[in-house]
GROMACS .gro file of C-alpha atoms in nm:
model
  225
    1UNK     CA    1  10.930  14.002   6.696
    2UNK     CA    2  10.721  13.700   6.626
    3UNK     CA    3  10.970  13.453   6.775
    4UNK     CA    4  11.006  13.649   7.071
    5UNK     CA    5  10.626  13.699   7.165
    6UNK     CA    6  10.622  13.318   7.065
    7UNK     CA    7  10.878  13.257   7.344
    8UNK     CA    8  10.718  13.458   7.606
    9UNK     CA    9  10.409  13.245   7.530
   10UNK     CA   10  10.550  12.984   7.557
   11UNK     CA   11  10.769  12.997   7.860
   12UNK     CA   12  10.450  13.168   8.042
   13UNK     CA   13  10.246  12.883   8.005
   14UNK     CA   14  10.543  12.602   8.099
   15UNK     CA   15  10.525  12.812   8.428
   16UNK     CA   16  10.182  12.819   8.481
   17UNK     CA   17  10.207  12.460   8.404
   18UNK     CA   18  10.465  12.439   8.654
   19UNK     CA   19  10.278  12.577   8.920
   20UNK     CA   20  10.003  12.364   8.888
   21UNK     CA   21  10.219  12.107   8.899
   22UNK     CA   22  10.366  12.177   9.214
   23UNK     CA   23  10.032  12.258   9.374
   24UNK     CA   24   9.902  11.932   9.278
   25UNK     CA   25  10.217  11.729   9.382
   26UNK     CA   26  10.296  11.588   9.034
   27UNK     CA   27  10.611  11.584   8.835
   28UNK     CA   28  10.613  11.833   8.579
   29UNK     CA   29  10.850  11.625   8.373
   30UNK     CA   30  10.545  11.305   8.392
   31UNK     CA   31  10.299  11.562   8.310
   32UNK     CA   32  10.502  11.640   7.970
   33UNK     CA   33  10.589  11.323   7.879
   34UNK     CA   34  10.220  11.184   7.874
   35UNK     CA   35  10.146  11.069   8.231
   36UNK     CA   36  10.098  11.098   8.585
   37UNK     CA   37  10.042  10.749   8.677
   38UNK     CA   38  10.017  10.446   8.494
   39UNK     CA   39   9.750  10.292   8.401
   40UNK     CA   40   9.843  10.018   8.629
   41UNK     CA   41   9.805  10.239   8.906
   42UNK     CA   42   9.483  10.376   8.843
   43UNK     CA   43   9.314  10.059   8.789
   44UNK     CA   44   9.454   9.927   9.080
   45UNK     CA   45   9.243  10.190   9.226
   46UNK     CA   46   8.963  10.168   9.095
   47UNK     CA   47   8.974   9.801   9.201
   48UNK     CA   48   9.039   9.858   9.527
   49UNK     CA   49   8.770  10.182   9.591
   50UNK     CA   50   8.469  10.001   9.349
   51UNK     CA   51   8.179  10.160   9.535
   52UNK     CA   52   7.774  10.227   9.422
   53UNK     CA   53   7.766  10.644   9.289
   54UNK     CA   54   7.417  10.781   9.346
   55UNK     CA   55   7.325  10.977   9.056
   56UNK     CA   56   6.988  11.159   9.049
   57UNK     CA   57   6.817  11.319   8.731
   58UNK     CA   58   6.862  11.686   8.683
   59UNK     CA   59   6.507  11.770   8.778
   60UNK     CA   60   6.529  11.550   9.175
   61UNK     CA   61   6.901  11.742   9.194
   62UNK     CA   62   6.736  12.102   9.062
   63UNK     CA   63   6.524  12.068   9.325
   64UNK     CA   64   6.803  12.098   9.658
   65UNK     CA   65   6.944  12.441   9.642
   66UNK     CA   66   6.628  12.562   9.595
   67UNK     CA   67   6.486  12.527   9.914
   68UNK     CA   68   6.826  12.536  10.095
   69UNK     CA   69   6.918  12.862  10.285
   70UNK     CA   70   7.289  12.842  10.237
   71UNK     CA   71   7.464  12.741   9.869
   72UNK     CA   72   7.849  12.722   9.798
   73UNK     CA   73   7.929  12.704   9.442
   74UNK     CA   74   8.246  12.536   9.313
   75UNK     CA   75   8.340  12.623   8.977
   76UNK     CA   76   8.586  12.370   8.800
   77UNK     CA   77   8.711  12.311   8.414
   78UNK     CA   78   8.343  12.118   8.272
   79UNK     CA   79   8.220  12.443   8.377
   80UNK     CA   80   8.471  12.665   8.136
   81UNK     CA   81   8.448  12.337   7.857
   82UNK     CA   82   8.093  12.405   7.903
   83UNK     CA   83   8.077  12.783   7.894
   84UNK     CA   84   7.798  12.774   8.188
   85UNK     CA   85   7.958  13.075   8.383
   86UNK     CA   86   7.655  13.304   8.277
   87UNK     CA   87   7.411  13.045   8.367
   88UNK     CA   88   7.571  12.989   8.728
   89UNK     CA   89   7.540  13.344   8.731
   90UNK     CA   90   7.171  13.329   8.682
   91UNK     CA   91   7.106  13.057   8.894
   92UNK     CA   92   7.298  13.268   9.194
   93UNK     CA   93   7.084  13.536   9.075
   94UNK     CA   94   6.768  13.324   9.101
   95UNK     CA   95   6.858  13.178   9.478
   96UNK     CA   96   6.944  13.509   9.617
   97UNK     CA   97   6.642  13.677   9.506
   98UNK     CA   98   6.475  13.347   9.726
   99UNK     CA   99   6.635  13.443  10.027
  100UNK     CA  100   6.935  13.164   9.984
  101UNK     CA  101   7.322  13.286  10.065
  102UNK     CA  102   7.536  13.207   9.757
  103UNK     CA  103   7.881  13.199   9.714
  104UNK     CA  104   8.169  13.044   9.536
  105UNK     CA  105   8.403  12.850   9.659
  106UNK     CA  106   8.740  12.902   9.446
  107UNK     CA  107   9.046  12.685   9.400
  108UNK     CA  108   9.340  12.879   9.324
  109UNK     CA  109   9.497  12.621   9.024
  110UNK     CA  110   9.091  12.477   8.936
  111UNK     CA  111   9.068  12.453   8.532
  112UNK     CA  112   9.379  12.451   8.306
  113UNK     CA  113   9.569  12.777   8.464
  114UNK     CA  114   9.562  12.980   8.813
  115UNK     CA  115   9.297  13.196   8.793
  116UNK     CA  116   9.112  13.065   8.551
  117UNK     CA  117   8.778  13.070   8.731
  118UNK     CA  118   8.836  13.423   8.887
  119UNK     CA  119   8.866  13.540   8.502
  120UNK     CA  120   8.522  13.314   8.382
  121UNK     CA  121   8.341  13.493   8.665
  122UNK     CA  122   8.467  13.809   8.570
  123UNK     CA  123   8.357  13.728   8.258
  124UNK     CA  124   7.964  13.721   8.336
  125UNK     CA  125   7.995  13.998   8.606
  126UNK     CA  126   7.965  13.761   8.930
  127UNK     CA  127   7.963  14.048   9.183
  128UNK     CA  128   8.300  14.026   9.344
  129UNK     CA  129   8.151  13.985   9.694
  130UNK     CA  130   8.029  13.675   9.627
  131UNK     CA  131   8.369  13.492   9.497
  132UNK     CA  132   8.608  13.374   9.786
  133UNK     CA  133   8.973  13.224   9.812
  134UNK     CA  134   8.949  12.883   9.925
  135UNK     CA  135   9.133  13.017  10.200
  136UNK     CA  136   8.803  13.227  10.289
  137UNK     CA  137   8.590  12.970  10.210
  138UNK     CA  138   8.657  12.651  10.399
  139UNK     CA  139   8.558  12.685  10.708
  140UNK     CA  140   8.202  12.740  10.580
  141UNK     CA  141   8.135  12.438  10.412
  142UNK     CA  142   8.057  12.272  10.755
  143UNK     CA  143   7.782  12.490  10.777
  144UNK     CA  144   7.686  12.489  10.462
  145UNK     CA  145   7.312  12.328  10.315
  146UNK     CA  146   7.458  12.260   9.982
  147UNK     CA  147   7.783  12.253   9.783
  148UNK     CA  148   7.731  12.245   9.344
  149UNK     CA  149   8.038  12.120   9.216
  150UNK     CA  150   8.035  12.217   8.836
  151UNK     CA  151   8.284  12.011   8.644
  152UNK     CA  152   8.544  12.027   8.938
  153UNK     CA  153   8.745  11.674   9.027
  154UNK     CA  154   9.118  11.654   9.183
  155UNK     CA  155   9.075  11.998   9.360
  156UNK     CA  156   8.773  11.890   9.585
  157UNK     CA  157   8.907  11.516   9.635
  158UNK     CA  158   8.950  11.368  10.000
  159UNK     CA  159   9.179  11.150   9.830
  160UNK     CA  160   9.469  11.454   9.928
  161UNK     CA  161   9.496  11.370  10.275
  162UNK     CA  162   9.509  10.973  10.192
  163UNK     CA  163   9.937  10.883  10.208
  164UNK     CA  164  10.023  10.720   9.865
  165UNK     CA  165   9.784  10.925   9.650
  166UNK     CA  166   9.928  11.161   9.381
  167UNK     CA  167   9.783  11.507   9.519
  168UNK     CA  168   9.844  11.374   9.871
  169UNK     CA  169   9.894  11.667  10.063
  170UNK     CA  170   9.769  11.922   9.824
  171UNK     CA  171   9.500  12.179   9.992
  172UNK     CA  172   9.191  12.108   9.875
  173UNK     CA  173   8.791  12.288   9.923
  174UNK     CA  174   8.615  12.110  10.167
  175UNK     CA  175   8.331  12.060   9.967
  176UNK     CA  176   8.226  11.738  10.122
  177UNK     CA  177   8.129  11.877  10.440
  178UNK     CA  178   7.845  12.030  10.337
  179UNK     CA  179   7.515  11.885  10.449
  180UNK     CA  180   7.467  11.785  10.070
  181UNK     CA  181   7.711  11.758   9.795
  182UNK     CA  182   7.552  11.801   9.428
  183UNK     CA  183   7.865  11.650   9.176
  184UNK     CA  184   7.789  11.741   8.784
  185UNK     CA  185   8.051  11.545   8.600
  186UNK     CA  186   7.983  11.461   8.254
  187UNK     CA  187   8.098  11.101   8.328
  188UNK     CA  188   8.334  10.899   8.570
  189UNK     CA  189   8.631  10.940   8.400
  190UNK     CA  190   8.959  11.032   8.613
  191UNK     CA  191   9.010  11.392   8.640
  192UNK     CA  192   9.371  11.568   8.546
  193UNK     CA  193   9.562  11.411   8.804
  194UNK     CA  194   9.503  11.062   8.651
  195UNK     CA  195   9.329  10.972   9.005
  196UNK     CA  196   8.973  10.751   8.940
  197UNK     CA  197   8.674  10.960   9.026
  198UNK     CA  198   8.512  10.706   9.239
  199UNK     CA  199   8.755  10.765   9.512
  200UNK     CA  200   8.681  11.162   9.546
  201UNK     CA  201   8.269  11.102   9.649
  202UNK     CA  202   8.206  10.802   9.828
  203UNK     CA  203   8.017  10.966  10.113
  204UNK     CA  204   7.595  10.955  10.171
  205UNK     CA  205   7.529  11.310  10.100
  206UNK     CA  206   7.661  11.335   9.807
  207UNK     CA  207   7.455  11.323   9.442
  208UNK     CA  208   7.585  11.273   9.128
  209UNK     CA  209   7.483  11.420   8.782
  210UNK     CA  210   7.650  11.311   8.445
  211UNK     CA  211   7.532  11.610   8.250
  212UNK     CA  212   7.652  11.883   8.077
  213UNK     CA  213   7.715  12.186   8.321
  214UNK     CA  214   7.508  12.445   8.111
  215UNK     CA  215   7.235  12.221   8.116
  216UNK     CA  216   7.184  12.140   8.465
  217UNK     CA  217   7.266  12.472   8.562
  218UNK     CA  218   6.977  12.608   8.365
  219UNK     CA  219   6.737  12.323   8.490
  220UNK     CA  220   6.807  12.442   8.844
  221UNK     CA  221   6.708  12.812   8.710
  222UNK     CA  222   6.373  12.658   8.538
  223UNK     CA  223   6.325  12.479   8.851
  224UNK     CA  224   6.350  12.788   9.081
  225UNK     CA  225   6.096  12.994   8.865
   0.00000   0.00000   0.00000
C-alpha cells in the first residue's frame, strides 16, 4: 500500500510539474536535470538589460493603495514562503472598508503547483468574489490605480512577448499596466524560470520593495488605520 500511494505521489507531482512546464515554455527534462538556462545566458542578460530599480521604503509604498480607488492584488510564491495570505486578507479588508475596489489577480501555474494561490486564499477565507482567473482579470489592469505584486516574478514578466526569452509566449497578468506597479521581492534574484529580475520591471511606475511579504503587507494595514 505504501509503495503505491508513494507512486501516485509521485507521478502527481511530475505532472503538475509538467504542466508548469509547458505553461512556462521550458523543458521539463532541463528543469530535472538542474537548469533552465545557463548561467551564461542569464548573465548575458543581465548585461545587456542593467537598468536603475526604484525601491521605496515600506512606509512611502504603504502609503499608495491607500488613497487609490481601484487595487489589483497579485499573489505569487514569496507570498506562500511568507505565509502573508491572512495579512493580504486584512489589508483587502482594510481598503474596502475605505471605499477602494480590491481584487486579485490570479495566475493559473503562480507558486510551485496550479492552484496554489486559489488554495492559500481559500485558506484565510478571501471571499470568492474577489479572486479572478487571469483570464477575468486582464483587461482591468489598464484601468487599474494600483497593482501589489507579492512575491510574484516570471508570471507577471513582459519579458514573454520578447522572441528569444525562455517564457516567450507564455500568457502572462498584465500587471504593468496599471497606473502604479508596487513589486515586493525579497531581493533581485532571478525568479523560477532562471530569467534576471531586472528585465520584468523596467518601466516608471513601477516601485520596488525588498521585504518580506508579511511584513509589508501588515505595514500597509498599520498605514491604513
Amino acid at each position: 500500500m505504501l509503495i503505491i500511494a508513494g507512486s501516485l505521489v509521485g507521478s502527481s507531482g511530475a505532472i503538475l510539474s509538467y504542466i508548469m512546464c509547458r505553461a512556462m515554455n521550458l523543458s521539463f527534462f532541463s528543469f530535472i536535470l538542474g537548469g533552465f538556462c545557463t548561467a551564461g545566458d542569464v548573465q548575458g542578460a543581465a548585461a545587456s538589460q542593467q537598468r536603475n530599480v526604484k525601491s521605496r521604503s515600506a512606509d512611502d509604498v504603504a502609503f499608495v493603495p491607500g488613497n487609490a480607488e481601484s487595487v489589483v492584488i497579485v499573489p505569487g510564491y514569496g507570498l506562500a514562503v511568507a505565509r502573508a495570505q491572512h495579512a493580504a486578507k486584512e489589508m483587502a479588508q482594510k481598503l474596502t472598508e475605505k471605499g477602494v475596489k480590491v481584487k486579485y489577480a490570479i495566475h493559473p501555474v503562480a507558486g510551485r503547483m496550479p492552484g496554489h494561490m486559489n488554495v492559500l486564499l481559500a485558506e484565510a477565507e478571501v471571499p470568492y468574489d474577489q479572486v479572478f482567473e487571469m483570464e477575468d482579470i486582464n483587461s482591468e489592469f489598464g484601468q487599474a490605480d494600483v497593482a501589489i505584486v507579492l512575491g510574484a516574478n516570471d508570471v507577471v514578466n513582459p519579458a514573454a512577448s520578447q522572441k528569444g526569452s525562455p517564457i516567450f509566449g507564455m500568457p502572462i497578468l498584465d500587471a504593468y499596466k496599471a497606473k502604479t506597479v508596487i513589486i515586493n521581492k525579497r531581493s533581485m534574484a532571478a525568479g523560477y524560470a532562471g530569467i534576471d529580475s531586472q528585465r520584468a520591471f523596467l518601466h516608471g511606475q513601477v516601485d520596488h520593495g525588498f521585504w518580506d511579504a508579511k511584513k509589508v503587507v501588515e505595514d500597509i494595514v498599520k498605514s491604513i488605520d
